[in-house]
Tab-separated table of C-alpha atoms and ligand atoms in Angstrom:
chain	number	residue	atom	x	y	z
A	168	LEU	CA	-0.038	-0.011	-0.087
A	169	HIS	CA	1.239	3.230	-1.037
A	170	GLN	CA	0.749	5.781	1.920
A	171	SER	CA	1.013	9.446	1.219
A	172	VAL	CA	3.339	11.458	3.720
A	173	LEU	CA	1.848	14.365	5.931
A	174	LEU	CA	-1.382	14.203	3.957
A	175	ASP	CA	-3.733	15.804	6.490
A	176	ALA	CA	-1.115	18.431	7.378
A	177	SER	CA	-0.381	19.337	3.772
A	178	ILE	CA	-3.987	19.443	2.602
A	179	GLU	CA	-5.126	21.656	5.597
A	180	GLY	CA	-2.131	23.825	4.775
A	181	LEU	CA	-3.516	24.652	1.275
A	182	ALA	CA	-6.750	25.762	2.759
A	183	ILE	CA	-8.684	24.485	-0.109
A	184	LYS	CA	-11.277	26.589	-1.679
A	185	PRO	CA	-13.954	24.526	-3.490
A	186	ASP	CA	-13.686	26.712	-6.633
A	187	GLY	CA	-10.175	26.978	-6.610
A	188	ILE	CA	-7.426	25.860	-9.075
A	189	TYR	CA	-4.788	23.878	-7.672
A	190	VAL	CA	-1.516	22.331	-8.705
A	191	ASP	CA	0.102	18.929	-7.535
A	192	GLY	CA	3.610	19.220	-8.956
A	193	THR	CA	4.383	15.557	-7.942
A	194	PHE	CA	1.481	13.463	-8.627
A	195	GLY	CA	3.016	10.011	-7.854
A	196	ARG	CA	0.184	7.718	-7.348
A	197	GLY	CA	-2.153	10.581	-6.498
A	198	GLY	CA	-2.650	10.357	-2.834
A	199	HIS	CA	-2.417	13.922	-2.500
A	200	SER	CA	-4.362	14.626	-5.630
A	201	ARG	CA	-7.089	12.543	-4.433
A	202	ALA	CA	-7.394	14.503	-1.202
A	203	ILE	CA	-7.456	17.652	-3.019
A	204	LEU	CA	-10.251	16.543	-5.431
A	205	ASP	CA	-12.314	15.388	-2.520
A	206	ARG	CA	-12.272	18.867	-1.164
A	207	LEU	CA	-13.091	20.657	-4.582
A	208	GLY	CA	-16.543	21.403	-5.580
A	209	PRO	CA	-17.714	20.856	-9.274
A	210	ASN	CA	-16.118	24.109	-10.478
A	211	GLY	CA	-12.598	23.361	-8.835
A	212	ARG	CA	-9.752	22.301	-10.860
A	213	LEU	CA	-6.654	20.226	-10.325
A	214	ILE	CA	-3.606	20.245	-12.619
A	215	ALA	CA	-1.055	17.482	-11.779
A	216	ILE	CA	2.427	16.966	-12.955
A	217	ASP	CA	4.854	14.325	-12.835
A	218	LYS	CA	7.916	13.224	-14.916
A	219	ASP	CA	7.551	9.519	-14.580
A	220	ASP	CA	5.501	7.590	-17.029
A	221	ALA	CA	4.378	5.230	-14.355
A	222	ALA	CA	2.606	7.928	-12.599
A	223	ILE	CA	1.087	9.395	-15.788
A	224	LEU	CA	-0.189	5.878	-16.786
A	225	HIS	CA	-1.725	5.527	-13.077
A	226	ALA	CA	-3.546	8.856	-13.478
A	227	GLY	CA	-4.947	7.821	-16.933
A	228	GLU	CA	-6.286	4.697	-15.302
A	229	TYR	CA	-7.550	5.786	-11.800
A	230	PHE	CA	-8.230	9.530	-12.203
A	231	ILE	CA	-11.077	10.014	-14.623
A	232	ASP	CA	-12.391	13.253	-13.481
A	233	GLU	CA	-13.544	16.342	-15.578
A	234	ARG	CA	-11.827	18.600	-12.919
A	235	PHE	CA	-8.350	16.757	-13.280
A	236	SER	CA	-5.621	17.005	-15.906
A	237	ILE	CA	-2.168	15.647	-15.775
A	238	TYR	CA	0.863	16.657	-17.630
A	239	LYS	CA	4.115	14.717	-18.274
A	240	ARG	CA	6.806	17.377	-17.371
A	241	SER	CA	9.500	18.221	-14.794
A	242	PHE	CA	7.822	20.679	-12.452
A	243	ALA	CA	10.751	23.016	-13.455
A	244	GLU	CA	8.564	23.751	-16.447
A	245	LEU	CA	5.448	24.877	-14.281
A	246	GLU	CA	5.729	28.416	-15.351
A	247	ALA	CA	5.614	27.411	-19.042
A	248	LEU	CA	3.017	25.071	-18.607
A	249	LEU	CA	0.582	27.500	-16.792
A	250	THR	CA	1.507	30.125	-19.062
A	251	SER	CA	0.217	27.965	-22.037
A	252	LEU	CA	-2.806	27.207	-20.127
A	253	SER	CA	-3.316	31.020	-19.448
A	254	LEU	CA	-3.240	30.213	-15.794
A	255	LEU	CA	-0.096	31.860	-14.540
A	256	GLY	CA	-0.917	33.908	-11.405
A	257	GLN	CA	-4.319	32.156	-11.194
A	258	ILE	CA	-3.444	29.358	-8.989
A	259	ASP	CA	-4.921	29.002	-5.356
A	260	GLY	CA	-2.436	26.441	-4.213
A	261	VAL	CA	0.638	24.524	-5.172
A	262	LEU	CA	1.688	21.224	-3.470
A	263	LEU	CA	5.103	19.730	-3.946
A	264	ASP	CA	5.862	16.345	-2.337
A	265	LEU	CA	9.477	16.020	-3.409
A	266	GLY	CA	11.740	13.080	-3.987
A	267	VAL	CA	11.017	9.678	-5.192
A	268	SER	CA	7.724	7.727	-4.663
A	269	SER	CA	7.559	4.372	-2.882
A	270	PRO	CA	6.851	2.497	-6.194
A	271	GLN	CA	9.928	4.088	-7.604
A	272	LEU	CA	11.995	2.757	-4.615
A	273	ASP	CA	10.316	-0.693	-4.550
A	274	GLU	CA	10.513	-1.604	-8.231
A	275	ALA	CA	13.812	-3.145	-8.679
A	276	ASP	CA	13.947	-2.445	-12.533
A	277	ARG	CA	13.951	1.314	-11.707
A	278	GLY	CA	17.456	0.979	-10.150
A	279	PHE	CA	17.023	3.247	-7.091
A	280	SER	CA	17.488	0.805	-4.399
A	281	PHE	CA	20.621	-0.957	-3.042
A	282	MET	CA	18.246	-3.397	-1.492
A	283	HIS	CA	16.733	-4.822	-4.623
A	284	ASP	CA	19.203	-5.598	-7.577
A	285	GLY	CA	18.215	-3.920	-10.791
A	286	PRO	CA	19.755	-2.006	-13.813
A	287	LEU	CA	21.598	1.230	-12.571
A	288	ASP	CA	19.020	3.757	-13.752
A	289	MET	CA	17.692	5.992	-11.126
A	290	ARG	CA	15.922	8.368	-13.456
A	291	MET	CA	12.441	9.260	-12.576
A	292	ASP	CA	12.013	10.315	-16.263
A	293	ARG	CA	13.376	7.434	-18.383
A	294	GLN	CA	13.429	9.430	-21.623
A	295	ASN	CA	15.703	12.245	-20.155
A	296	GLY	CA	19.075	12.577	-18.728
A	297	ILE	CA	21.903	10.125	-17.951
A	298	THR	CA	21.360	6.990	-16.039
A	299	ALA	CA	23.318	6.103	-12.809
A	300	ALA	CA	25.189	3.533	-14.862
A	301	GLU	CA	26.584	6.229	-17.301
A	302	PHE	CA	27.464	8.359	-14.242
A	303	VAL	CA	29.574	5.671	-12.355
A	304	ASN	CA	31.041	4.344	-15.509
A	305	THR	CA	32.188	7.611	-17.200
A	306	PHE	CA	32.590	10.402	-14.635
A	307	LYS	CA	36.155	11.080	-13.378
A	308	ALA	CA	36.666	9.968	-9.619
A	309	GLN	CA	37.203	13.762	-8.771
A	310	ASP	CA	33.779	14.664	-10.401
A	311	MET	CA	32.014	11.700	-8.833
A	312	ALA	CA	33.546	12.664	-5.374
A	313	LYS	CA	32.065	16.184	-5.688
A	314	VAL	CA	28.646	14.793	-6.270
A	315	PHE	CA	28.933	12.493	-3.202
A	316	LYS	CA	30.016	15.186	-1.044
A	317	GLU	CA	27.610	17.953	-2.362
A	318	TYR	CA	24.429	15.789	-2.581
A	319	GLY	CA	25.248	12.984	-0.177
A	320	GLU	CA	27.308	14.762	2.479
A	321	GLU	CA	29.387	11.748	2.310
A	322	ARG	CA	32.609	11.989	4.325
A	323	PHE	CA	34.466	9.335	2.510
A	324	ALA	CA	33.509	10.760	-0.956
A	325	LYS	CA	37.108	10.447	-2.484
A	326	ARG	CA	37.820	7.211	-1.186
A	327	ILE	CA	34.408	5.829	-2.557
A	328	ALA	CA	34.971	7.532	-5.772
A	329	ASN	CA	38.477	6.159	-6.215
A	330	ALA	CA	37.178	2.702	-5.383
A	331	ILE	CA	34.395	3.027	-8.236
A	332	GLU	CA	36.899	4.273	-10.678
A	333	THR	CA	39.188	1.196	-10.070
A	334	ALA	CA	36.489	-1.341	-10.014
A	335	ARG	CA	34.891	-0.312	-13.348
A	336	VAL	CA	37.951	-0.882	-15.350
A	337	GLY	CA	37.156	-3.878	-17.777
A	338	ALA	CA	33.785	-4.518	-16.121
A	339	PRO	CA	31.479	-1.447	-16.126
A	340	PHE	CA	28.814	-1.423	-13.498
A	341	GLU	CA	25.428	-2.589	-14.668
A	342	THR	CA	23.597	-3.174	-11.440
A	343	THR	CA	22.466	-1.645	-8.256
A	344	LEU	CA	23.994	-4.392	-6.005
A	345	ALA	CA	27.299	-4.442	-7.767
A	346	LEU	CA	27.690	-0.849	-7.093
A	347	ALA	CA	26.308	-1.009	-3.399
A	348	GLU	CA	29.009	-3.810	-2.881
A	349	VAL	CA	31.852	-1.705	-4.028
A	350	VAL	CA	30.680	1.349	-2.031
A	351	LYS	CA	30.127	-0.846	0.943
A	352	ALA	CA	33.739	-2.295	0.735
A	353	ALA	CA	35.234	1.211	0.260
A	354	ASN	CA	33.261	3.095	3.084
A	355	PRO	CA	35.350	2.720	6.269
A	356	ARG	CA	32.823	3.829	8.786
A	357	TRP	CA	29.454	2.583	8.713
A	358	GLU	CA	26.861	4.700	10.314
A	359	LYS	CA	24.184	3.165	12.679
A	360	HIS	CA	20.809	2.198	10.955
A	361	LYS	CA	22.170	3.150	7.587
A	362	HIS	CA	23.338	1.080	4.739
A	363	PRO	CA	26.911	2.182	3.937
A	364	ALA	CA	25.869	2.999	0.387
A	365	THR	CA	22.902	5.218	1.500
A	366	ARG	CA	24.575	8.401	0.884
A	367	VAL	CA	26.180	7.658	-2.315
A	368	PHE	CA	23.047	6.335	-3.825
A	369	GLN	CA	21.113	9.455	-2.806
A	370	ALA	CA	23.756	11.625	-4.102
A	371	ILE	CA	23.472	9.908	-7.566
A	372	ARG	CA	19.786	10.098	-7.773
A	373	ILE	CA	19.943	13.828	-6.884
A	374	TYR	CA	22.365	14.354	-9.567
A	375	VAL	CA	20.933	12.284	-12.446
A	376	ASN	CA	17.458	13.773	-11.873
A	377	ARG	CA	18.775	17.329	-11.254
A	378	GLU	CA	16.735	17.431	-8.170
A	379	LEU	CA	18.109	20.549	-6.413
A	380	GLU	CA	18.289	22.696	-9.411
A	381	ASP	CA	14.676	21.899	-10.360
A	382	LEU	CA	13.569	22.524	-6.804
A	383	LYS	CA	15.045	26.148	-6.982
A	384	ILE	CA	13.194	26.815	-10.217
A	385	VAL	CA	9.930	25.549	-9.235
A	386	LEU	CA	9.955	27.476	-5.909
A	387	ASP	CA	10.337	30.819	-7.976
A	388	SER	CA	7.537	29.717	-10.486
A	389	SER	CA	5.333	28.709	-7.684
A	390	ILE	CA	5.131	32.439	-6.450
A	391	LYS	CA	4.571	33.549	-10.033
A	392	SER	CA	1.790	30.878	-10.430
A	393	LEU	CA	-0.084	31.843	-7.325
A	394	LYS	CA	-2.708	34.590	-7.044
A	395	LYS	CA	-3.182	36.776	-3.968
A	396	ASN	CA	-3.683	34.594	-0.862
A	397	GLY	CA	-2.534	31.587	-2.750
A	398	ARG	CA	-0.804	28.791	-0.863
A	399	LEU	CA	2.392	26.798	-1.236
A	400	ALA	CA	3.022	23.566	0.518
A	401	VAL	CA	6.297	21.643	0.181
A	402	ILE	CA	7.397	18.404	1.807
A	403	SER	CA	10.980	17.602	1.704
A	404	PHE	CA	12.834	14.389	2.657
A	405	HIS	CA	16.260	15.373	3.386
A	406	SER	CA	18.048	18.275	4.848
A	407	LEU	CA	19.485	19.504	1.451
A	408	GLU	CA	15.978	19.933	0.064
A	409	ASP	CA	14.717	21.523	3.294
A	410	ARG	CA	17.519	24.036	3.432
A	411	ILE	CA	16.639	25.221	0.045
A	412	VAL	CA	12.882	25.501	0.921
A	413	LYS	CA	13.519	27.046	4.147
A	414	GLN	CA	15.687	29.698	2.738
A	415	PHE	CA	13.521	30.366	-0.116
A	416	MET	CA	10.384	31.036	2.121
A	417	LYS	CA	12.592	33.091	4.352
A	418	ASN	CA	13.882	35.233	1.531
A	419	ALA	CA	10.451	35.643	-0.126
A	420	SER	CA	8.885	36.700	3.131
A	421	GLN	CA	11.494	39.393	3.867
A	422	GLY	CA	10.470	41.242	0.772
A	423	PRO	CA	12.771	42.830	-1.832
A	424	TYR	CA	16.273	43.900	-0.993
A	425	ILE	CA	16.465	47.737	-0.261
A	426	PRO	CA	19.987	49.312	0.263
A	427	LYS	CA	20.054	50.960	3.639
A	428	GLU	CA	20.721	54.298	2.130
A	429	VAL	CA	17.297	54.367	0.358
A	430	PRO	CA	14.990	55.877	2.744
A	431	VAL	CA	11.691	54.019	2.859
A	432	ARG	CA	8.952	54.007	5.463
A	433	ALA	CA	8.040	50.610	6.810
A	434	CYS	CA	4.543	50.830	5.321
A	435	GLU	CA	6.051	51.223	1.953
A	436	ILE	CA	7.824	47.834	1.990
A	437	LYS	CA	5.199	45.490	0.555
A	438	MET	CA	5.796	41.792	1.495
A	439	ASN	CA	5.164	39.381	-1.279
A	440	PHE	CA	4.983	36.188	0.986
A	441	LYS	CA	4.612	34.938	4.388
A	442	CYS	CA	5.352	31.581	6.119
A	443	ILE	CA	2.425	30.027	7.742
A	444	GLY	CA	3.352	28.475	10.963
A	445	LYS	CA	6.575	26.531	11.791
A	446	ALA	CA	7.945	23.610	9.946
A	447	ILE	CA	5.806	20.405	10.509
A	448	LYS	CA	7.024	16.897	11.097
A	449	PRO	CA	5.098	13.699	11.083
A	450	SER	CA	3.845	12.363	14.386
A	451	ALA	CA	5.536	9.502	16.204
A	452	ILE	CA	2.399	7.395	15.024
A	453	GLU	CA	2.884	8.389	11.540
A	454	VAL	CA	6.561	7.516	11.423
A	455	GLU	CA	5.795	4.189	12.985
A	456	GLU	CA	3.226	3.359	10.421
A	457	ASN	CA	5.184	4.650	7.483
A	458	ILE	CA	8.902	4.645	8.084
A	459	ARG	CA	9.557	6.750	4.959
A	460	SER	CA	7.941	9.775	6.702
A	461	ARG	CA	10.682	9.722	9.234
A	462	SER	CA	12.692	12.591	7.701
A	463	ALA	CA	9.842	14.534	6.167
A	464	VAL	CA	9.391	18.162	6.820
A	465	LEU	CA	6.335	20.195	5.648
A	466	ARG	CA	6.521	23.993	4.967
A	467	ILE	CA	3.690	26.414	4.017
A	468	GLY	CA	3.407	29.811	2.810
A	469	GLU	CA	1.120	32.231	1.577
A	470	LYS	CA	1.503	34.708	-1.372
A	471	LEU	CA	0.292	38.109	-0.157
A	472	LEU	CA	0.110	40.442	-3.183
B	230	SAM	C1	6.975	11.330	-3.064
B	230	SAM	S1	6.477	11.136	-4.774
B	230	SAM	C2	4.790	12.004	-4.526
B	230	SAM	C3	3.689	11.097	-3.952
B	230	SAM	C4	2.249	11.503	-4.076
B	230	SAM	N1	2.115	12.925	-3.186
B	230	SAM	C5	1.277	10.594	-3.643
B	230	SAM	O1	0.546	11.044	-2.713
B	230	SAM	O2	1.053	9.600	-4.230
B	230	SAM	C6	7.205	12.150	-5.661
B	230	SAM	C7	6.768	12.148	-7.209
B	230	SAM	O3	7.284	13.483	-7.867
B	230	SAM	C8	7.824	12.984	-9.105
B	230	SAM	N2	8.923	14.030	-9.214
B	230	SAM	C9	9.998	14.285	-8.628
B	230	SAM	N3	10.533	15.316	-8.996
B	230	SAM	C10	9.914	15.654	-10.099
B	230	SAM	C11	10.070	16.787	-11.070
B	230	SAM	N4	11.157	17.495	-11.033
B	230	SAM	N5	9.246	16.979	-11.962
B	230	SAM	C12	8.023	16.187	-11.937
B	230	SAM	N6	7.766	15.175	-11.134
B	230	SAM	C13	8.705	14.874	-10.221
B	230	SAM	C14	8.318	11.576	-8.985
B	230	SAM	O4	8.405	11.043	-10.193
B	230	SAM	C15	7.405	10.958	-8.092
B	230	SAM	O5	6.368	10.339	-8.711
């Protein structure tokens, strides 16, 4: 069973108006989309996006609803999509439930997991970008190490990257387990409750899917998409994502930068955005029921002008 993380809190954060127009930027299997549709009246509208074909197929099969439409896109293309629909600035709420879906992780042939053996792919959109195999088989150790450090916060990035570069000579990596084994052997210090390849797998995934770049783009375009009092709800799953979301909301809610020398009265500074409440984490019960929610953080904001 696929359980949506922080479902009630995120839907509540969107403060859904029955006649509103909403965007689910990360459809997955539609857990959040379903909850949004349940709260929309006959004139409400939901525009969903996912870059994974399996998500699009799922929507085609299970989301037959005149109020609903889905687009196979990266959410980085949100602004262009809404512009083409003449809906930029008309949106009442944008939801982003970041990262990979449970089916993506669970299906061995997607190559996301060091637990199930499969082809080293890791792309959410299998028509675009380089595969994890191409990454580990062609990148210089130095460039791999940079990715492991930046996107995995892996302390032993260089050592692991060198081991990969040595191991691939004559026998390029093809499968997740083969990579996991080499990383495991090269990682001198194993963290508690964490497979020694966790950080490296996370880093490769973030890199091949351009996750952090696309997140920065979609946050900017979300604000442009929203109308006055529109809500933005973002669920992130690791500190790198949450840092970007937190910083973005903080900057947006501080208004435009005005140099100290420029005299302005406080009432003239118009804020564009405000954060609603503090970061929300799943309850102990939710974490117990769904281990994947353990690192989730939900942040909510509202466009003011
Ligand atoms: C955590 S799941 C969402 C689960 C969904 N909320 C549910 O309840 O079923 C994240 C989904 O977002 C998609 N995704 C991640 N990054 C994306 C991007 N840049 N553009 C479009 N879809 C993306 C993934 O393919 C995945 O299906």
